């Protein structure tokens, strides 16, 4: 085994040992070791894709030009810092390697949170993050043409068990919302996040309920109860949060807005969806003065058929 691969295996094994201990003092170590192991595995994939190159020329974070002795320059690693998660994804693409279709951003965020804060039920959060990232470990070992069961030993069996348990829990939670009559379809249950422990294991206590405003939510991980308004907001962030980020980056209108009617942050405005998921109010029409389309972001505060700009002008005239 190469040093990086050996370190990756040891880090993953240590991470599993830490979270299996159920010691409340060890979640930070579990998240740190497991996350480091994942990144090291990915770096090993890059190194093996260019076996004749200096490893630091493959995984270095910074490069500098140096004379090549033939009147030109070559680029060599500058220092010993290696690529981070964002750079890894980019370099996989550059090396024509398929980055596993697994979201480990939550594991990264959890690792950072544990370093600086103390979220409720940290051990449960780590277990869930490990279970969710299991397919990535599997995919990276496949790229490396190695057997994870052989390399990881008992840690691999623990990961299999944790993944299977989480998947069963998650399936039951997601199914509890099947009968809810949402204003528009909600499918991104994997991105639900408990406001207390960040777990995605949020369920509807009464799976027979169909009315969004009557939802009684609960987190299976930390046990807190979540009211209907908050569950709806969690669902909207999961479903439309990425759309909102893209819109903001491109200078577009907000996607998740305060409803002009009920005032809750539950109004969605996209190309396909327009309406409040709480009170079902739909804002339509144009400003009576300047004729621009009214949106939750542009409509006057008292929703009098004017945009906020024209409403301000009228008030100044008064």
Short mmCIF file of C-alpha atoms in Angstrom, two decimals:
data_model
loop_
_atom_site.label_atom_id
_atom_site.label_comp_id
_atom_site.label_asym_id
_atom_site.label_seq_id
_atom_site.Cartn_x
_atom_site.Cartn_y
_atom_site.Cartn_z
CA UNK A 1 0.00 0.00 0.00
CA UNK A 2 1.14 3.53 -0.69
CA UNK A 3 1.43 5.90 2.26
CA UNK A 4 -1.65 7.91 1.20
CA UNK A 5 -3.80 4.82 0.70
CA UNK A 6 -2.61 3.33 3.98
CA UNK A 7 -3.40 6.59 5.78
CA UNK A 8 -6.84 6.67 4.13
CA UNK A 9 -7.65 3.17 5.36
CA UNK A 10 -6.39 3.90 8.88
CA UNK A 11 -8.35 7.18 9.04
CA UNK A 12 -11.59 5.47 8.00
CA UNK A 13 -11.02 2.67 10.51
CA UNK A 14 -10.31 5.15 13.30
CA UNK A 15 -13.41 7.15 12.41
CA UNK A 16 -15.56 4.03 12.65
CA UNK A 17 -13.95 3.02 15.95
CA UNK A 18 -14.61 6.49 17.36
CA UNK A 19 -18.30 6.55 16.53
CA UNK A 20 -18.86 2.90 17.55
CA UNK A 21 -17.49 3.68 21.00
CA UNK A 22 -20.64 5.70 21.85
CA UNK A 23 -18.32 7.94 23.86
CA UNK A 24 -19.84 11.43 23.81
CA UNK A 25 -16.33 12.88 23.78
CA UNK A 26 -15.37 11.27 20.47
CA UNK A 27 -17.77 12.56 17.76
CA UNK A 28 -15.28 15.27 16.76
CA UNK A 29 -12.54 12.69 16.30
CA UNK A 30 -14.92 10.39 14.38
CA UNK A 31 -15.96 13.11 11.94
CA UNK A 32 -12.40 14.38 11.51
CA UNK A 33 -10.89 10.94 10.87
CA UNK A 34 -13.65 9.67 8.61
CA UNK A 35 -13.73 12.84 6.49
CA UNK A 36 -9.94 12.80 6.17
CA UNK A 37 -10.08 9.17 5.07
CA UNK A 38 -12.54 9.99 2.29
CA UNK A 39 -10.37 12.81 0.95
CA UNK A 40 -7.25 10.65 1.09
CA UNK A 41 -9.00 7.90 -0.87
CA UNK A 42 -9.96 10.41 -3.55
CA UNK A 43 -6.38 11.71 -3.70
CA UNK A 44 -5.14 8.16 -4.17
CA UNK A 45 -7.47 7.83 -7.16
CA UNK A 46 -5.81 10.87 -8.73
CA UNK A 47 -2.31 9.58 -8.03
CA UNK A 48 -3.04 6.19 -9.58
CA UNK A 49 -4.44 7.84 -12.70
CA UNK A 50 -0.96 9.31 -13.36
CA UNK A 51 1.36 6.58 -11.99
CA UNK A 52 4.58 8.01 -13.46
CA UNK A 53 4.10 11.52 -12.06
CA UNK A 54 5.35 12.89 -8.75
CA UNK A 55 2.32 12.55 -6.41
CA UNK A 56 2.65 16.17 -5.29
CA UNK A 57 2.44 17.28 -8.92
CA UNK A 58 -0.93 15.52 -9.01
CA UNK A 59 -2.51 16.49 -5.69
CA UNK A 60 -0.70 19.73 -4.83
CA UNK A 61 -2.92 22.72 -4.12
CA UNK A 62 -0.53 25.35 -5.55
CA UNK A 63 1.98 25.32 -8.38
CA UNK A 64 4.82 27.54 -9.52
CA UNK A 65 6.67 27.78 -12.84
CA UNK A 66 10.28 26.57 -12.86
CA UNK A 67 12.79 26.47 -15.74
CA UNK A 68 12.84 23.14 -17.52
CA UNK A 69 16.42 23.55 -18.80
CA UNK A 70 15.28 23.73 -22.40
CA UNK A 71 14.26 27.35 -22.60
CA UNK A 72 10.75 26.80 -21.33
CA UNK A 73 9.09 26.19 -17.97
CA UNK A 74 7.48 23.34 -16.09
CA UNK A 75 5.03 23.65 -13.23
CA UNK A 76 5.90 22.10 -9.91
CA UNK A 77 4.01 21.88 -6.63
CA UNK A 78 4.58 24.93 -4.45
CA UNK A 79 4.74 23.76 -0.84
CA UNK A 80 3.15 20.69 0.68
CA UNK A 81 -0.50 21.71 0.87
CA UNK A 82 -2.78 19.32 -1.03
CA UNK A 83 -6.16 19.81 -2.68
CA UNK A 84 -9.31 20.36 -0.60
CA UNK A 85 -12.77 18.96 -1.35
CA UNK A 86 -13.68 21.66 -3.88
CA UNK A 87 -10.36 21.26 -5.71
CA UNK A 88 -10.67 17.47 -5.63
CA UNK A 89 -13.96 17.59 -7.51
CA UNK A 90 -12.46 19.89 -10.12
CA UNK A 91 -9.32 17.79 -10.51
CA UNK A 92 -11.32 14.58 -10.92
CA UNK A 93 -12.98 16.26 -13.89
CA UNK A 94 -9.61 17.37 -15.27
CA UNK A 95 -8.30 13.80 -14.98
CA UNK A 96 -11.44 12.41 -16.62
CA UNK A 97 -12.44 10.56 -13.45
CA UNK A 98 -16.07 10.25 -12.39
CA UNK A 99 -16.67 11.97 -9.05
CA UNK A 100 -19.06 9.78 -7.01
CA UNK A 101 -22.63 11.07 -7.09
CA UNK A 102 -22.76 11.37 -3.31
CA UNK A 103 -23.25 14.60 -1.40
CA UNK A 104 -20.59 14.79 1.32
CA UNK A 105 -21.05 18.52 1.84
CA UNK A 106 -23.11 17.69 4.94
CA UNK A 107 -20.28 15.60 6.35
CA UNK A 108 -17.88 18.48 5.67
CA UNK A 109 -20.24 20.97 7.33
CA UNK A 110 -20.74 18.65 10.30
CA UNK A 111 -16.98 18.27 10.74
CA UNK A 112 -16.62 22.06 10.72
CA UNK A 113 -19.55 22.53 13.13
CA UNK A 114 -18.16 20.01 15.58
CA UNK A 115 -14.81 21.79 15.55
CA UNK A 116 -16.38 25.10 16.61
CA UNK A 117 -19.82 24.37 18.08
CA UNK A 118 -21.60 21.62 19.96
CA UNK A 119 -24.75 20.56 18.10
CA UNK A 120 -27.35 18.44 19.85
CA UNK A 121 -26.90 14.68 19.45
CA UNK A 122 -23.49 14.98 17.72
CA UNK A 123 -22.84 11.22 17.76
CA UNK A 124 -26.12 10.53 15.95
CA UNK A 125 -25.27 13.21 13.39
CA UNK A 126 -21.90 11.58 12.74
CA UNK A 127 -23.52 8.16 12.34
CA UNK A 128 -25.95 9.55 9.80
CA UNK A 129 -23.23 11.38 7.88
CA UNK A 130 -21.18 8.18 7.69
CA UNK A 131 -24.20 6.19 6.54
CA UNK A 132 -25.01 8.74 3.84
CA UNK A 133 -21.44 8.85 2.55
CA UNK A 134 -21.07 5.06 2.41
CA UNK A 135 -21.69 4.94 -1.39
CA UNK A 136 -18.73 7.28 -1.87
CA UNK A 137 -16.36 4.95 -0.04
CA UNK A 138 -17.68 2.10 -2.17
CA UNK A 139 -17.26 4.09 -5.42
CA UNK A 140 -13.70 5.21 -4.60
CA UNK A 141 -12.58 1.67 -3.77
CA UNK A 142 -14.07 0.57 -7.08
CA UNK A 143 -12.02 3.24 -8.90
CA UNK A 144 -8.94 1.95 -7.10
CA UNK A 145 -9.84 -1.65 -8.03
CA UNK A 146 -9.53 -2.74 -4.42
CA UNK A 147 -11.86 -4.69 -2.14
CA UNK A 148 -13.11 -2.51 0.75
CA UNK A 149 -14.00 -5.56 2.84
CA UNK A 150 -10.41 -6.78 2.62
CA UNK A 151 -8.81 -3.39 3.20
CA UNK A 152 -11.12 -2.07 5.94
CA UNK A 153 -11.86 -5.32 7.78
CA UNK A 154 -14.41 -5.02 10.60
CA UNK A 155 -14.89 -1.32 9.86
CA UNK A 156 -16.45 -2.22 6.50
CA UNK A 157 -19.03 -4.48 8.15
CA UNK A 158 -19.91 -1.71 10.60
CA UNK A 159 -20.38 0.70 7.70
CA UNK A 160 -22.64 -1.77 5.89
CA UNK A 161 -24.78 -2.19 9.01
CA UNK A 162 -24.99 1.54 9.67
CA UNK A 163 -25.91 2.24 6.05
CA UNK A 164 -28.64 -0.43 6.03
CA UNK A 165 -30.10 0.86 9.32
CA UNK A 166 -30.10 4.46 8.12
CA UNK A 167 -31.70 3.58 4.78
CA UNK A 168 -34.55 1.76 6.55
CA UNK A 169 -35.11 4.70 8.90
CA UNK A 170 -34.95 7.21 6.07
CA UNK A 171 -37.37 5.25 3.91
CA UNK A 172 -39.93 5.21 6.74
CA UNK A 173 -39.53 8.95 7.37
CA UNK A 174 -39.94 9.86 3.70
CA UNK A 175 -42.97 7.58 3.34
CA UNK A 176 -44.73 9.42 6.18
CA UNK A 177 -45.13 12.45 3.87
CA UNK A 178 -46.52 10.55 0.88
CA UNK A 179 -50.13 11.60 1.45
CA UNK A 180 -49.43 15.30 2.07
CA UNK A 181 -51.15 17.45 -0.55
CA UNK A 182 -48.37 19.96 -1.19
CA UNK A 183 -49.00 23.02 -3.35
CA UNK A 184 -46.36 21.54 -5.68
CA UNK A 185 -44.44 18.28 -5.54
CA UNK A 186 -41.79 17.86 -2.86
CA UNK A 187 -39.19 15.19 -3.61
CA UNK A 188 -35.88 16.33 -2.05
CA UNK A 189 -36.39 14.52 1.27
CA UNK A 190 -32.70 13.59 1.35
CA UNK A 191 -31.93 17.27 1.93
CA UNK A 192 -34.29 17.71 4.89
CA UNK A 193 -32.34 18.98 7.91
CA UNK A 194 -33.46 19.01 11.54
CA UNK A 195 -33.07 22.54 12.97
CA UNK A 196 -31.50 21.07 16.09
CA UNK A 197 -29.18 18.23 15.03
CA UNK A 198 -29.20 18.60 11.20
CA UNK A 199 -30.38 15.01 10.69
CA UNK A 200 -32.49 14.26 7.61
CA UNK A 201 -34.57 11.77 9.61
CA UNK A 202 -37.64 14.00 9.89
CA UNK A 203 -41.01 12.26 9.89
CA UNK A 204 -44.67 13.17 10.02
CA UNK A 205 -46.10 11.72 13.23
CA UNK A 206 -49.44 10.98 11.53
CA UNK A 207 -48.69 9.51 8.08
CA UNK A 208 -52.40 9.60 7.18
CA UNK A 209 -52.52 13.40 7.35
CA UNK A 210 -52.90 15.14 3.98
CA UNK A 211 -52.99 18.80 5.04
CA UNK A 212 -49.63 20.65 5.14
CA UNK A 213 -50.85 23.06 7.84
CA UNK A 214 -51.71 20.09 10.10
CA UNK A 215 -48.32 18.39 9.88
CA UNK A 216 -46.81 17.40 13.22
CA UNK A 217 -43.15 16.71 12.58
CA UNK A 218 -40.56 14.92 14.66
CA UNK A 219 -36.85 14.21 14.29
CA UNK A 220 -36.06 10.52 14.77
CA UNK A 221 -32.44 11.35 15.54
CA UNK A 222 -32.76 13.83 18.43
CA UNK A 223 -36.48 13.53 19.19
CA UNK A 224 -37.51 17.19 18.94
CA UNK A 225 -41.01 18.03 17.75
CA UNK A 226 -41.27 20.32 14.71
CA UNK A 227 -44.40 22.35 13.99
CA UNK A 228 -46.10 22.50 10.60
CA UNK A 229 -44.74 25.91 9.65
CA UNK A 230 -41.18 24.81 10.30
CA UNK A 231 -41.59 21.49 8.49
CA UNK A 232 -42.87 23.32 5.42
CA UNK A 233 -39.93 25.72 5.54
CA UNK A 234 -37.52 22.78 5.87
CA UNK A 235 -39.16 21.14 2.85
CA UNK A 236 -38.91 24.32 0.77
CA UNK A 237 -35.23 24.85 1.56
CA UNK A 238 -34.56 21.23 0.59
CA UNK A 239 -36.56 21.45 -2.64
CA UNK A 240 -35.77 25.00 -3.79
CA UNK A 241 -32.67 26.09 -1.87
CA UNK A 242 -30.29 25.34 -4.74
CA UNK A 243 -32.57 27.21 -7.18
CA UNK A 244 -32.47 30.20 -4.86
CA UNK A 245 -28.68 30.09 -4.70
CA UNK A 246 -28.38 30.03 -8.50
CA UNK A 247 -30.91 32.86 -8.87
CA UNK A 248 -29.07 35.02 -6.35
CA UNK A 249 -25.73 34.35 -8.03
CA UNK A 250 -27.19 35.35 -11.41
CA UNK A 251 -28.84 38.48 -10.02
CA UNK A 252 -32.35 37.06 -10.30
CA UNK A 253 -35.35 37.30 -7.97
CA UNK A 254 -35.61 35.33 -4.75
CA UNK A 255 -37.10 31.87 -5.07
CA UNK A 256 -38.17 31.38 -1.44
CA UNK A 257 -39.91 34.56 -0.30
CA UNK A 258 -42.06 36.02 2.46
CA UNK A 259 -45.69 35.62 1.47
CA UNK A 260 -47.41 39.01 0.88
CA UNK A 261 -50.59 37.56 2.37
CA UNK A 262 -49.65 35.53 5.48
CA UNK A 263 -46.13 36.88 5.98
CA UNK A 264 -44.48 33.47 6.35
CA UNK A 265 -41.31 32.57 4.48
CA UNK A 266 -43.20 29.96 2.49
CA UNK A 267 -43.86 31.59 -0.88
CA UNK A 268 -42.19 29.99 -3.90
CA UNK A 269 -41.75 31.75 -7.21
CA UNK A 270 -40.07 29.83 -10.01
CA UNK A 271 -40.80 29.28 -13.69
CA UNK A 272 -43.04 26.33 -12.78
CA UNK A 273 -44.33 27.16 -9.30
CA UNK A 274 -45.98 30.33 -7.99
CA UNK A 275 -47.73 30.35 -4.65
CA UNK A 276 -47.56 30.09 -0.87
CA UNK A 277 -47.17 26.60 0.56
CA UNK A 278 -48.82 27.75 3.81
CA UNK A 279 -51.88 29.83 2.89
CA UNK A 280 -51.92 28.94 -0.85
CA UNK A 281 -52.12 32.61 -1.84
CA UNK A 282 -51.06 33.29 -5.43
CA UNK A 283 -49.74 36.71 -6.45
CA UNK A 284 -50.62 37.59 -10.02
CA UNK A 285 -50.89 40.65 -12.26
CA UNK A 286 -48.85 43.77 -12.91
CA UNK A 287 -48.26 47.03 -11.08
CA UNK A 288 -51.18 49.39 -11.78
CA UNK A 289 -48.75 52.25 -12.46
CA UNK A 290 -45.58 50.94 -14.16
CA UNK A 291 -47.01 47.59 -15.29
CA UNK A 292 -44.08 45.42 -14.21
CA UNK A 293 -45.02 41.91 -13.08
CA UNK A 294 -45.66 41.80 -9.34
CA UNK A 295 -43.55 39.41 -7.30
CA UNK A 296 -43.33 38.82 -3.54
CA UNK A 297 -40.08 40.79 -3.58
CA UNK A 298 -41.44 43.75 -5.57
CA UNK A 299 -45.05 44.12 -4.43
CA UNK A 300 -45.94 46.96 -2.05
CA UNK A 301 -46.05 46.08 1.64
CA UNK A 302 -49.83 46.50 1.86
CA UNK A 303 -50.30 44.60 -1.43
CA UNK A 304 -52.45 47.34 -2.99
CA UNK A 305 -51.81 46.47 -6.63
CA UNK A 306 -48.62 48.52 -6.84
CA UNK A 307 -44.96 47.64 -6.78
CA UNK A 308 -43.05 48.96 -3.77
CA UNK A 309 -41.31 51.63 -5.87
CA UNK A 310 -44.55 53.12 -7.21
CA UNK A 311 -46.19 52.82 -3.81
CA UNK A 312 -43.36 54.90 -2.31
CA UNK A 313 -43.83 57.54 -5.02
CA UNK A 314 -47.55 57.82 -4.28
CA UNK A 315 -46.87 58.15 -0.56
CA UNK A 316 -44.34 60.92 -1.19
CA UNK A 317 -46.91 62.77 -3.29
CA UNK A 318 -49.38 62.50 -0.42
#
